[in-house]
Coordinates of C-alpha atoms in Angstrom, one line a residue:
X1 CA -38.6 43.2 18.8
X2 CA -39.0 42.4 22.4
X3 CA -36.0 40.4 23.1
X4 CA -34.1 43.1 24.9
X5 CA -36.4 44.1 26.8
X6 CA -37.3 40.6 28.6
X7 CA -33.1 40.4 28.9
X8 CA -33.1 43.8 31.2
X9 CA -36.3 42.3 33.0
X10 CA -34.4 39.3 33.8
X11 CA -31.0 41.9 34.9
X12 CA -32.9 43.7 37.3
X13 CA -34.3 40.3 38.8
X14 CA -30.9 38.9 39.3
X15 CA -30.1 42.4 41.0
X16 CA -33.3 41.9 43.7
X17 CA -32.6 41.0 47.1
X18 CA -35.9 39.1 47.2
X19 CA -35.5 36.9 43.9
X20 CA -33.2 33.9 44.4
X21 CA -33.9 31.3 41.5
X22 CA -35.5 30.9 37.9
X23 CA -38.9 29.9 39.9
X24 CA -38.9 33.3 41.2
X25 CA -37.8 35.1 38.4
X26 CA -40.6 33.4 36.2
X27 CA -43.1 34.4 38.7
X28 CA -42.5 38.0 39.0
X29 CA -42.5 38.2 35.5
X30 CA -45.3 36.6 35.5
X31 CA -47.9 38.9 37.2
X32 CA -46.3 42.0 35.8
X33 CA -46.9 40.9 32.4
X34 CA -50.2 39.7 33.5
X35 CA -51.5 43.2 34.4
X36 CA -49.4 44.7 31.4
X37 CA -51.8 42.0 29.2
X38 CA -55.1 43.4 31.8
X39 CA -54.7 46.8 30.5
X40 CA -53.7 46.4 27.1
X41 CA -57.1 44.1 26.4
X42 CA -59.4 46.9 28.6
X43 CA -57.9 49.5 26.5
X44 CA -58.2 47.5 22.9
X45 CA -61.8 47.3 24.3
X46 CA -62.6 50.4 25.3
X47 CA -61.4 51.3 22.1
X48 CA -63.7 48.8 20.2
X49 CA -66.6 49.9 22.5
X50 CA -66.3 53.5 21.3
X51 CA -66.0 53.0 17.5
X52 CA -69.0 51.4 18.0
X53 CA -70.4 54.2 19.9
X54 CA -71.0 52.1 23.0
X55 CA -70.1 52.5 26.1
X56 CA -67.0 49.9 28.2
X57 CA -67.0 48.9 32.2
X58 CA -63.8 48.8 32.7
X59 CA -62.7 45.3 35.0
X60 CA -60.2 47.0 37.4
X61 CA -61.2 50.7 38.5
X62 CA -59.3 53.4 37.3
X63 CA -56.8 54.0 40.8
X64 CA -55.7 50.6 40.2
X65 CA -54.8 50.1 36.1
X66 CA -51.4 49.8 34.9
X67 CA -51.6 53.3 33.5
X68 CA -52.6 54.9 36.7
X69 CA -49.7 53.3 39.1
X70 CA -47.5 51.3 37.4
X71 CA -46.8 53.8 34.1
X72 CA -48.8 57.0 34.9
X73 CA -48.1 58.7 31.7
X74 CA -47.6 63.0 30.5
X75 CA -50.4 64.1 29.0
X76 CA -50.0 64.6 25.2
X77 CA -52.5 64.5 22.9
X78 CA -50.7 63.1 19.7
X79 CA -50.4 59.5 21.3
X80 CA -54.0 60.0 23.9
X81 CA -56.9 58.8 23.1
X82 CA -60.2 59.6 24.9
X83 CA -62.9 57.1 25.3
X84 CA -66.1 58.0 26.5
X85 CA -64.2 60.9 28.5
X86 CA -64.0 58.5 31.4
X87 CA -60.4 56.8 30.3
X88 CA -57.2 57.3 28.2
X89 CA -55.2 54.9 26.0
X90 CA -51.9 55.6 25.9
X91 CA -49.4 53.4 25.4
X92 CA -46.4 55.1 24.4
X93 CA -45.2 59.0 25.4
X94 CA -42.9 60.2 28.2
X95 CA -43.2 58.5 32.2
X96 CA -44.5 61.0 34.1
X97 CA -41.9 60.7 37.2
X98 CA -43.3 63.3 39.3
X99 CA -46.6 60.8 39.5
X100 CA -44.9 57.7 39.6
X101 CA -44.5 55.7 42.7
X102 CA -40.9 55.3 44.1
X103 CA -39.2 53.6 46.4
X104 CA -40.7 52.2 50.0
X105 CA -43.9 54.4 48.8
X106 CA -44.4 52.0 45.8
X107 CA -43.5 48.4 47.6
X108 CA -46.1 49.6 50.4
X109 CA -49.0 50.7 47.5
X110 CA -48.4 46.8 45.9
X111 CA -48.4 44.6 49.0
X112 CA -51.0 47.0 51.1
X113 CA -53.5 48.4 48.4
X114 CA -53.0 46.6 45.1
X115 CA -52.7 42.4 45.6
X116 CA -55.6 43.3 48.3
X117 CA -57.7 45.2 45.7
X118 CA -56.8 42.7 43.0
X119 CA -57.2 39.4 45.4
X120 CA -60.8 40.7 46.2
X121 CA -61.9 39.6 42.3
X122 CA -62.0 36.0 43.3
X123 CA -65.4 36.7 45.9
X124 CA -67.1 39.0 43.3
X125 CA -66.7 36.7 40.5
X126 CA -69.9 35.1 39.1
X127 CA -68.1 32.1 38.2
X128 CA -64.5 30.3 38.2
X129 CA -64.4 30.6 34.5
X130 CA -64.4 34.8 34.3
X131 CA -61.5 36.4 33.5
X132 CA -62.4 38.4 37.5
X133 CA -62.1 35.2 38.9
X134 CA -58.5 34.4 37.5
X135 CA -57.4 37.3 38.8
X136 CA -58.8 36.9 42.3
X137 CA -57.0 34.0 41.9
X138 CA -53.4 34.6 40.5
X139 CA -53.3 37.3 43.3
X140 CA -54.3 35.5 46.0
X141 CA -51.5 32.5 45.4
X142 CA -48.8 34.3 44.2
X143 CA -46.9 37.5 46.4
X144 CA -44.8 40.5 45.3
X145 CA -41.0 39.4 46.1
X146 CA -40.1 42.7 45.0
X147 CA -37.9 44.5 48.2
X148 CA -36.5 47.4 46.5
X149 CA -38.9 49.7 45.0
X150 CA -36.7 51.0 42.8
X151 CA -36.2 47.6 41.2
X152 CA -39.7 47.3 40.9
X153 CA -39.7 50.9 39.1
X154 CA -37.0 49.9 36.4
X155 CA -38.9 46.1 36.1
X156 CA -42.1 48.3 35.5
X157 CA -40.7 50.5 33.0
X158 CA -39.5 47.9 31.1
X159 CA -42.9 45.7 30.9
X160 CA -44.4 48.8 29.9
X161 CA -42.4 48.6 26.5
X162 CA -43.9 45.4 26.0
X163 CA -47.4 45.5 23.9
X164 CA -50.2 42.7 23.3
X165 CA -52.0 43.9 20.7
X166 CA -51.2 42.1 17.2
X167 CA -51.2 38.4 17.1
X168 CA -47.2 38.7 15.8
X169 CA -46.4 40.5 19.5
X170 CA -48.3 37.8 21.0
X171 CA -46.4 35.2 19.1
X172 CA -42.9 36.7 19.9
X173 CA -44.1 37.3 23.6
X174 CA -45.1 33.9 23.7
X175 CA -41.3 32.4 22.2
X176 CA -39.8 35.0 25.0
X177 CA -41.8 33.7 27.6
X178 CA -41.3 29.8 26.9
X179 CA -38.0 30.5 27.0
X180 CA -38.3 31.2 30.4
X181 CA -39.9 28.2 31.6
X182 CA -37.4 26.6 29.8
X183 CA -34.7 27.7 31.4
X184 CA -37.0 27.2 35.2
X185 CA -37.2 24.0 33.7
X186 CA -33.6 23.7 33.2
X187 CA -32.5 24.9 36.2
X188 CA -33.5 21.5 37.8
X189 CA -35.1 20.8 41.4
X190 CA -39.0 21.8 41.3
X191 CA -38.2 23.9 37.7
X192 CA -38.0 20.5 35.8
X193 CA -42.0 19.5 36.7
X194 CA -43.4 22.6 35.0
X195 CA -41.0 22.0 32.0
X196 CA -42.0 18.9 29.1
X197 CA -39.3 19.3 26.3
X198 CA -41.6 21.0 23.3
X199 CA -40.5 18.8 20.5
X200 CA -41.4 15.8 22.3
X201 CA -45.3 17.6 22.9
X202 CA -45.5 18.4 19.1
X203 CA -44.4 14.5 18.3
X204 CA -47.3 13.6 20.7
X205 CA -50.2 15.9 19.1
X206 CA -49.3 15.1 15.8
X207 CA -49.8 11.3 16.6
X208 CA -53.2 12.0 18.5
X209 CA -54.4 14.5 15.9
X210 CA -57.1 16.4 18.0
X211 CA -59.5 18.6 15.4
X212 CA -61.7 21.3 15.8
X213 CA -64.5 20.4 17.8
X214 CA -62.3 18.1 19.9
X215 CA -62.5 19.0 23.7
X216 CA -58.9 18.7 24.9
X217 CA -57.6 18.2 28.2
X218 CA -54.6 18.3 30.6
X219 CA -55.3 17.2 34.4
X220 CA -51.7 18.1 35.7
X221 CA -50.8 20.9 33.1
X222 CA -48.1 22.7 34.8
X223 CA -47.2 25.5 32.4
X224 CA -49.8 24.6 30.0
X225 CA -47.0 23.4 27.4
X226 CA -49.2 20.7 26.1
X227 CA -52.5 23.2 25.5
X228 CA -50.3 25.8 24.1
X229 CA -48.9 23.5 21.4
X230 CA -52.3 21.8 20.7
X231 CA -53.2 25.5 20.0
X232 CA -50.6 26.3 18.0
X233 CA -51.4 23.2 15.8
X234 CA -55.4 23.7 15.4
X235 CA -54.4 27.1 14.9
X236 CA -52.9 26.7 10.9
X237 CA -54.5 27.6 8.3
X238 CA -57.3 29.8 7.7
X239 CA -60.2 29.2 10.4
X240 CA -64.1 30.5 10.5
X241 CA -65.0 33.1 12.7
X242 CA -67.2 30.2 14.7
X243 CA -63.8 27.9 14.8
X244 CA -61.9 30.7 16.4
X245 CA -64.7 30.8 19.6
X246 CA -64.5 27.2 19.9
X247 CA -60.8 27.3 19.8
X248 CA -61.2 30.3 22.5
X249 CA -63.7 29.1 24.5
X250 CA -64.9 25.7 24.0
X251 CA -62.1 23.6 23.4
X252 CA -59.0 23.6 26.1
X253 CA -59.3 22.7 30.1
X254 CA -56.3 22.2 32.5
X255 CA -56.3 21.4 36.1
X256 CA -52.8 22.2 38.4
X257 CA -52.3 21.7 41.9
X258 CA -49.6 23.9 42.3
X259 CA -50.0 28.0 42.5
X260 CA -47.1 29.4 40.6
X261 CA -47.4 26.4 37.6
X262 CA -51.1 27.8 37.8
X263 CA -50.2 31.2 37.3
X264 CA -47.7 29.9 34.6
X265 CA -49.9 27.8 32.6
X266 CA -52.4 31.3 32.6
X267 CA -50.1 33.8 31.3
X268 CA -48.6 30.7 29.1
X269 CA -51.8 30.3 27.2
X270 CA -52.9 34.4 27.5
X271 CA -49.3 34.8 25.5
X272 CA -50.4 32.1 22.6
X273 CA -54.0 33.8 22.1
X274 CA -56.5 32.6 24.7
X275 CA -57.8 35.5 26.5
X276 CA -59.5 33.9 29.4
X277 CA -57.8 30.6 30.0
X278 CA -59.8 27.6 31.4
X279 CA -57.2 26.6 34.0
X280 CA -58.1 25.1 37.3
X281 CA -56.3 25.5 40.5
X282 CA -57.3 22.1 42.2
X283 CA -55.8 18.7 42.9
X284 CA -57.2 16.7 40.2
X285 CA -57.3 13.4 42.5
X286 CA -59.4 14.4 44.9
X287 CA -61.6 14.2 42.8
X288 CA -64.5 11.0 42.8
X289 CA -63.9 9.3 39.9
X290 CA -67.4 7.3 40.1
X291 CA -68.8 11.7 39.6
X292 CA -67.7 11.6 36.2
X293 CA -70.4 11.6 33.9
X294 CA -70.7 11.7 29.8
X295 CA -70.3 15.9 29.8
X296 CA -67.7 15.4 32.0
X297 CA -65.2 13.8 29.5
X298 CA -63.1 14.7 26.9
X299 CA -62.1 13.6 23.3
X300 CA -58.0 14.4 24.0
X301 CA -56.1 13.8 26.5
X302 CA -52.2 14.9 26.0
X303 CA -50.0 14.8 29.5
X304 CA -47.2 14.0 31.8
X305 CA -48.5 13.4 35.3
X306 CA -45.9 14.4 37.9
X307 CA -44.0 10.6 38.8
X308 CA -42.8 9.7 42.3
X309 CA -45.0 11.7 44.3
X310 CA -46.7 10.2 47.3
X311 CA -51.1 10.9 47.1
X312 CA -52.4 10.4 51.0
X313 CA -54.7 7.7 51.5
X314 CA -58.0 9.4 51.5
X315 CA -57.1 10.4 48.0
X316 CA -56.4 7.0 46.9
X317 CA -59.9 6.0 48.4
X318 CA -61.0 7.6 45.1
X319 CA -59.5 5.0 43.2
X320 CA -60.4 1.4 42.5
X321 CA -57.0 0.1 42.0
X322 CA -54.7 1.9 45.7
X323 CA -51.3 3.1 45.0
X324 CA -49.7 6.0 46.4
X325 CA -47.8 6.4 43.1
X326 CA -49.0 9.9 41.8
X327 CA -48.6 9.1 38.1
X328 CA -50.2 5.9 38.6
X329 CA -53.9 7.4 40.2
X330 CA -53.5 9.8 37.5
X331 CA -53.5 7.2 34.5
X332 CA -56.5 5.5 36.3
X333 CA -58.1 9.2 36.1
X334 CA -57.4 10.0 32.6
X335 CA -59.2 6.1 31.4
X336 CA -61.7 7.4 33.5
X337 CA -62.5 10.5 31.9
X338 CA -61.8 9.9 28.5
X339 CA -64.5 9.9 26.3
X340 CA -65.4 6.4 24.5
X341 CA -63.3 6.8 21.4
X342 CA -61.5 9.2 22.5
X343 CA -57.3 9.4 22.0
X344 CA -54.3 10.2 24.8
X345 CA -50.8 10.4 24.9
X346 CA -49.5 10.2 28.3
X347 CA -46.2 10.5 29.7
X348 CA -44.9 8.0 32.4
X349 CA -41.5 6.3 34.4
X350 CA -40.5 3.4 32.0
X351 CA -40.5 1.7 35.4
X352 CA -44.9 0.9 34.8
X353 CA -43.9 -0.8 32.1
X354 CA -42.6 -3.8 34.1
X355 CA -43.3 -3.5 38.0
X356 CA -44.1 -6.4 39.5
X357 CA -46.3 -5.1 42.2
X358 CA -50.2 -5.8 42.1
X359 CA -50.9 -2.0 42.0
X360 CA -48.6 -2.1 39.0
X361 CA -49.9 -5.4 37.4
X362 CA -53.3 -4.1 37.7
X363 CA -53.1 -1.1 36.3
X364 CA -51.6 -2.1 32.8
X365 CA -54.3 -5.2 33.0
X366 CA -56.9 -1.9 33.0
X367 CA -55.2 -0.3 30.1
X368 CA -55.0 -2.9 28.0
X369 CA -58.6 -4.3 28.7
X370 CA -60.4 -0.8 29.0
X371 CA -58.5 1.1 26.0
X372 CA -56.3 0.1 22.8
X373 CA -52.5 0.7 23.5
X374 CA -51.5 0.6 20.4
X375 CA -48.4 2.6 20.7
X376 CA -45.3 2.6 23.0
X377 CA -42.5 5.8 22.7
X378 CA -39.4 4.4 24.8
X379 CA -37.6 7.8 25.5
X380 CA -33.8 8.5 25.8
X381 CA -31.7 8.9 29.1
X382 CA -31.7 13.0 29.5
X383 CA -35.2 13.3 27.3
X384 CA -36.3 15.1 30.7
X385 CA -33.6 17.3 32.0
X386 CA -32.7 16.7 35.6
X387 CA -35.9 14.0 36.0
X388 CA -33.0 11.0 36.7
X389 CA -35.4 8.5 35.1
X390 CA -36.5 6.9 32.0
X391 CA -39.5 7.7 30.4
X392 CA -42.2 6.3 27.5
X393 CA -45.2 7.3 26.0
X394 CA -48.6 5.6 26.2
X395 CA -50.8 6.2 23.4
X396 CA -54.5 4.9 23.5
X397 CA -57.6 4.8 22.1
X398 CA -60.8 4.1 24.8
X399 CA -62.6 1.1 23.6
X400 CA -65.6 -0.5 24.9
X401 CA -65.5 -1.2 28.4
X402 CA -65.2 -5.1 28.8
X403 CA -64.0 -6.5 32.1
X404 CA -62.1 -2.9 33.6
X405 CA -60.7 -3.6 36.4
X406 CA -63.1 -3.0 39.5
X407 CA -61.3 -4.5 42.7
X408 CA -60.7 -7.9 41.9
X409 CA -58.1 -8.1 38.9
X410 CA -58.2 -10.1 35.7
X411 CA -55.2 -12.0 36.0
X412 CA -56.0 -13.6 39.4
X413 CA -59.5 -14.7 37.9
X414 CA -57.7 -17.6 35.4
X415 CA -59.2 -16.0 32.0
X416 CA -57.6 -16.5 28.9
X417 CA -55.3 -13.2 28.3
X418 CA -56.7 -12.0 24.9
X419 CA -60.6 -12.0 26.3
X420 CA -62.4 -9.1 26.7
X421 CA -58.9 -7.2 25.4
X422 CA -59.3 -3.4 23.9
X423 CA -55.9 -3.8 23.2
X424 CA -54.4 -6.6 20.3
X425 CA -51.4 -5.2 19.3
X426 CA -48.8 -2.6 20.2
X427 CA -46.7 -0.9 18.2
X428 CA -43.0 0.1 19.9
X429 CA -40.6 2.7 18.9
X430 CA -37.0 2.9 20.2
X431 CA -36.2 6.9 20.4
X432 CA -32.2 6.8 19.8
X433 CA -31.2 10.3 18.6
X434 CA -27.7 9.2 18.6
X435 CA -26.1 11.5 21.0
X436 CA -26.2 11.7 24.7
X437 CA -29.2 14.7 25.7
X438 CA -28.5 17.1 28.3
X439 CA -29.6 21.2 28.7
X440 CA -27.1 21.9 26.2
X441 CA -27.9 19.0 23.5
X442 CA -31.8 18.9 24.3
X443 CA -34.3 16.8 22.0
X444 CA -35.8 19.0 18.6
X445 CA -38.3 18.1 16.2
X446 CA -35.9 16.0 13.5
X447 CA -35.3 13.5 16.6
X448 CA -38.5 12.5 16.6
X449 CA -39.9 13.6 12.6
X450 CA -38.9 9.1 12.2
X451 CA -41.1 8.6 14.5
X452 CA -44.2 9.9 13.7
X453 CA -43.7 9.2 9.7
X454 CA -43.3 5.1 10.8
X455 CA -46.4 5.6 13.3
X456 CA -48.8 6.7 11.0
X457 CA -48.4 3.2 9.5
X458 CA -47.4 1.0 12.5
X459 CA -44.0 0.3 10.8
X460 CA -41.7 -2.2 11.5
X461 CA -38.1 -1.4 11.5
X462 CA -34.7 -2.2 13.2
X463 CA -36.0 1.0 15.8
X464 CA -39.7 -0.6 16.1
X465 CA -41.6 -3.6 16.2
X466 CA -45.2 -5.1 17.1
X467 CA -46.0 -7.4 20.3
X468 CA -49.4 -9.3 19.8
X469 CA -51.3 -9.3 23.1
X470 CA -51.4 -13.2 23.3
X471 CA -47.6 -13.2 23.4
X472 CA -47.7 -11.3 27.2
X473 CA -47.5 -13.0 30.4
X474 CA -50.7 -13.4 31.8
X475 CA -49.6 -13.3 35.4
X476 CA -47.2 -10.1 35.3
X477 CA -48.7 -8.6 31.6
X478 CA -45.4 -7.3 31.3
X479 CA -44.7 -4.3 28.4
X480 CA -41.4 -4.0 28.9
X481 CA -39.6 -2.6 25.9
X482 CA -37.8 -5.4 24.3
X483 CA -36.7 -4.9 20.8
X484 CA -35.7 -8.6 18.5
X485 CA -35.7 -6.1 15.4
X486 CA -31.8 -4.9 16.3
X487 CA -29.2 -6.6 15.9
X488 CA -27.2 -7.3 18.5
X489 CA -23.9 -4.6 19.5
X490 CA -20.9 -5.1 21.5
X491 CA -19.6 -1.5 21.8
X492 CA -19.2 -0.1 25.4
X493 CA -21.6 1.8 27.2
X494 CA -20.3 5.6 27.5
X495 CA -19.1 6.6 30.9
X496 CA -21.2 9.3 31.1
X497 CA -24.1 7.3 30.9
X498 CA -23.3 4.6 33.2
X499 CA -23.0 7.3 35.4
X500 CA -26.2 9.1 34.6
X501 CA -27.6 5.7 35.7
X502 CA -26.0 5.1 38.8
X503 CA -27.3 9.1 40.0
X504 CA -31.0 7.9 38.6
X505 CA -30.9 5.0 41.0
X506 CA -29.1 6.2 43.7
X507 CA -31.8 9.1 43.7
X508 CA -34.8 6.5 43.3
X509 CA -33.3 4.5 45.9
X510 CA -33.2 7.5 48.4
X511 CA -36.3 8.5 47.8
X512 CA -37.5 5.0 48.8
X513 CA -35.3 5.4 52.2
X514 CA -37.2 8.7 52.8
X515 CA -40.7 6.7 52.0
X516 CA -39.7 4.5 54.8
X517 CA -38.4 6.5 57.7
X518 CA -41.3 8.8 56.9
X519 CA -43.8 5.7 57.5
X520 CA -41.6 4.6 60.5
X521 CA -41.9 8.3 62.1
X522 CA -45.5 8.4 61.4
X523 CA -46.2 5.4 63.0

C-alpha cells in the first residue's frame, strides 16, 4: 500500500544536496513522518472528542500543524470534517498550491519558525514522559538537512499520502520503516550500532519469554529493535482492554545516548503501536549504580550494548569493577538493575568470554556468582554486518546475591569455585547456519528455530553441550566456547573467511594503536 511511496521519499533524498548517507536519509524521514503521525493522532482525537460531544486541545496550535504548512489543503466539503468549528480533518482532497510554502520561503518557515516553535515543547512539558516533551526533544537534537525547498515540497507531498490510522497501516509503515534502518544498518560505519539483525532479537525473546505484567527494558536501545519485537510478541492473541494500557504504558523503557538512534527508537516504536514511547535520551552509565532501588528494576532485560567504546573515568567511578570497556560497565549495569528473578539476554564480543585481564576475570566471576548463566549463543562470523567481531549471547536468571563482587574479587580470595555460585551449569549452542553471512545472505528465523527448540530443554547435541561450574578454572573462570560434542573436521577454512578474520583483527588491533597514542597525547 505504502511501498511506493517510501521509494519516491527515498528518490528525492538521494536528489538533496544536503543528504549524504542512509543516517541522513533515515533521519529526515524520520521527523517528517513524526509530524505526519502528530497530526493524524490530534485529528483521530479531535474526532473522538466530538462524537462524544466533548471538546479537544489541540498539542501543536493551529499555524504550526501538518495541515496548515506542510499540506494546506482546498476546501471541499465531501472529504472535511468540522470539529468543534475550531479545526478540520482532512486527509485526502486536492494540495492547495497557491497556500503552500515553496522554495527559499518554506526552508526559512522550518529552520526560523517551526523546529523553534516545536523545540520550545521540551520547557513547557510537565514531565519527560508526555508526548510535549518528546517533541521538545526530537526537535531540539535533530536539524532540517533539507537545502532545496522544493525537495522538501515533493518529500512533503509524498508523506502526506502516508496515513496512521488502522493498526494494518501501522504495521505496513512499521515493515517500511525497519527496512530503513536496515539498510542504515547495512550501510556500515555508525549505521551498523543502531541495527541488531531481527531474527536473532526474536530467537532471544522467545528464550526469555517476558509476559504481560513484565516490565522490560533496554539501556542502550538504539532503534528500539529489541522493544519493538518484544511488542510484537506480547502483542498475539486476543488481549483485555487493561493488558493493552499496560502494554502502552506500563511495560517498555529504553535509554540511548545518541540523538538520531533516539529519534529512531521513537518513531520506531510510534510505527509498531505505542503512542507515547518511554525512551530516554541519556547516557545510561552516568548513572550511580548504588541509586538503584527495588522500583527502579526491571523483570526483562533484552540488549546489545555498544562493544569497543571507551567510558571516561569519572563514569567508570560509578562502577565497582573499572574498565573502560563500554559493553563491559554495561553488563555490570544490567546485573545491577535486574530485578531478583528476573531474565536477560544480552549481546556481547565473544572476546569476554576468555580475556585474561582482571577487569575481565572479574566481571564473569560477578555473573556467575550474582546470576544463573545458564545459556551461551556463540554467533557466526557476519551475524553483525560490518561489526568485524564475534559475538554470543548471555542469558541469565538473577539469583540471590551471595558473594558479588564488591572490589576485592573472588578468585584472589582462595574459595572453592562452586561456593556461593548462582550459576551451576551452562548450556552452549554453536550457531552454524551453514553458509557464510553477509548483507546479502543475512541470518532469518529458520537459522536459529534449532536453537530455541534444544534450549527449551537444555539439549545436548553435536551443536551443544553443558559445562558444570566445578569444571572452570578458578583463577581465569574462563567460558570460552569449547565444543567435545563434534567430531573433529579436516576441511579447509574458506578464503573468504580467513580473510574476514584477518580485517576483524587488523581493525581491533588499530583501534588498540589509537587507544594508545590517544593516552600518550593526553598525557
Amino acid at each position: 500500500m505504502f511501498e511506493q511511496t517510501f521509494k519516491n521519499i527515498d528518490d528525492v533524498l538521494w536528489k538533496e544536496a544536503g543528504c549524504t548517507t542512509e543516517l541522513d536519509y533515515t533521519e529526515q524521514t524520520s521527523w517528517l513522518l513524526f509530524l505526519k503521525y502528530l497530526d493524524d493522532l490530534e485529528q483521530e482525537r479531535a474526532l473522538e472528542a466530538e462524537l462524544a460531544g466533548k471538546s479537544y486541545e489541540f498539542i501543536i496550535d493551529e499555524a504550526h500543524r501538518w495541515s496548515s504548512w506542510a499540506a494546506p489543503k482546498k476546501a471541499d466539503t465531501s472529504t472535511t470534517l468540522s470539529v468543534n468549528n475550531s479545526a478540520t480533518l482532512s486527509n485526502h482532497g486536492t494540495l492547495d498550491h497557491d497556500n503552500a510554502l515553496i522554495g527559499d520561503d518554506l526552508i526559512d518557515y522550518v529552520n526560523r519558525k517551526l523546529f523553534p516553535y516545536l523545540q520550545s515543547f521540551k520547557q513547557r512539558a510537565t514531565s519527560p514522559d508526555t508526548i510535549e516533551y518528546k517533541i521538545g526533544e526530537i526537535f531540539s537534537e535533530i536539524k532540517n538537512r533539507f537545502q532545496s525547498g522544493y525537495s522538501l515540497r515533493d518529500a512533503l507531498e509524498y508523506v502526506d499520502e502516508l496515513r496512521f490510522r488502522s493498526q494494518q497501516e501501522k504495521h505496513e509503515l512499521s515493515h517500511l520503516y525497519e527496512a530503513k534502518i536496515k539498510n542504515m544498518g547495512n550501510a556500515g560505519r555508525n549505521g551498523g550500532e543502531y541495527y541488531t539483525p531481527r531474527p536473532l532479537i526474536r530467537a532471544m525473546i522467545q528464550v526469555v519469554k517476558p509476559k504481560i505484567g513484565d516490565r522490560i527494558y533496554d539501556g542502550a536501545c538504539g532503534s528500539a529493535g529489541f522493544l519493538c519485537e518484544s511488542y510484537d510478541y506480547l502483542r498475539r492473541g486476543k488481549l483485555t482492554t487493561k493488558e493493552l494500557e499496560i502494554l502502552q504504558k506500563h511495560t517498555f523503557t529504553g535509554k540511548e545516548k545518541k540523538s538520531l538512534a533516539y529519534v529512531i527508537a521513537i518513531m520506531n516504536m510510534i510505527l509498531h503501536g505505542i503512542d507515547a514511547p518511554n525512551i530516554i535520551h541519556t547516557n545510561t552509565l552516568t548513572e550511580n549504580l548504588s541509586d538503584i532501588q527495588d522500583k527502579n528494576r526491571f523483570d526483562v532485560i533484552l540488549a546489545n550494548p555498544p562493544f569497543g567504546g571507551k567510558e571516561r573515568k569519572e563514569v567508570q567511578q560509578n562502577f565497582s569493577i573499572k574498565t573502560g570497556e563500554t559493553a563491559f560497565l554495561f553488563l555490570q549495569h544490567f546485573i545491577k538493575i535486574l530485578k531478583m528473578g528476573g531474565r536477560a539476554a544480552v549481546v556481547i564480543k565473544n572476546t569476554f568470554l576468555s580475556n585474561s585481564d582482571n577487569a575481565s576475570r572479574a566481571l564473569r566471576q560477578e555473573l556467575l556468582s550474582s546470576c544463573n548463566l545458564h545459556t551461551i549463543l556463540d554467533c557466526p562470523s557476519g551475524t553483525f554486518i560490518g561489526a568485524g567481531v564475534k559475538t554470543v549471547v548471555l542469558f541469565f536468571e538473577k539469583g540471590k546475591p551471595f558473594d558479588s563482587v564488591q572490589g576485592t574479587p573472588l578468585f584472589s580470595q582462595g574459595k572453592p569455585l562452586t561456593q556461593g555460585m548462582a550459576t551451576q551449569k551452562i548450556w552452549y549452542y554453536q550457531l552454524e547456519p551453514g553458509r557464510n553471512m553477509g548483507k546479502t545472505n543475512s541470518l532469518n528465523d529458520e537459522d536459529l528455530h534449532e536453537f530455541v527448540e534444544l534450549q527449551a530443554r537444555f539439549a545436548e547435541t553435536e551443536k551443544s553441550w553443558l559445562v558444570d561450574i566445578a569444571d572452570l578454572d578458578q583463577e581465569t573462570f574462563d567460558l570460552s566456547v569449547k565444543n567435545q560434542n563434534k567430531a573433529e573436521e579436516s576441511l579447509l577454512r574458506e578464503p573468504q573467511e580467513i580473510l574476514d578474520e584477518i580485517a576483524a583483527l587488523d581493525a581491533e588491533s588499530a583501534e588498540i594503536l589509537a587507544g594508545i597514542i590517544q593516552l600518550t597525547v593526553g598525557s
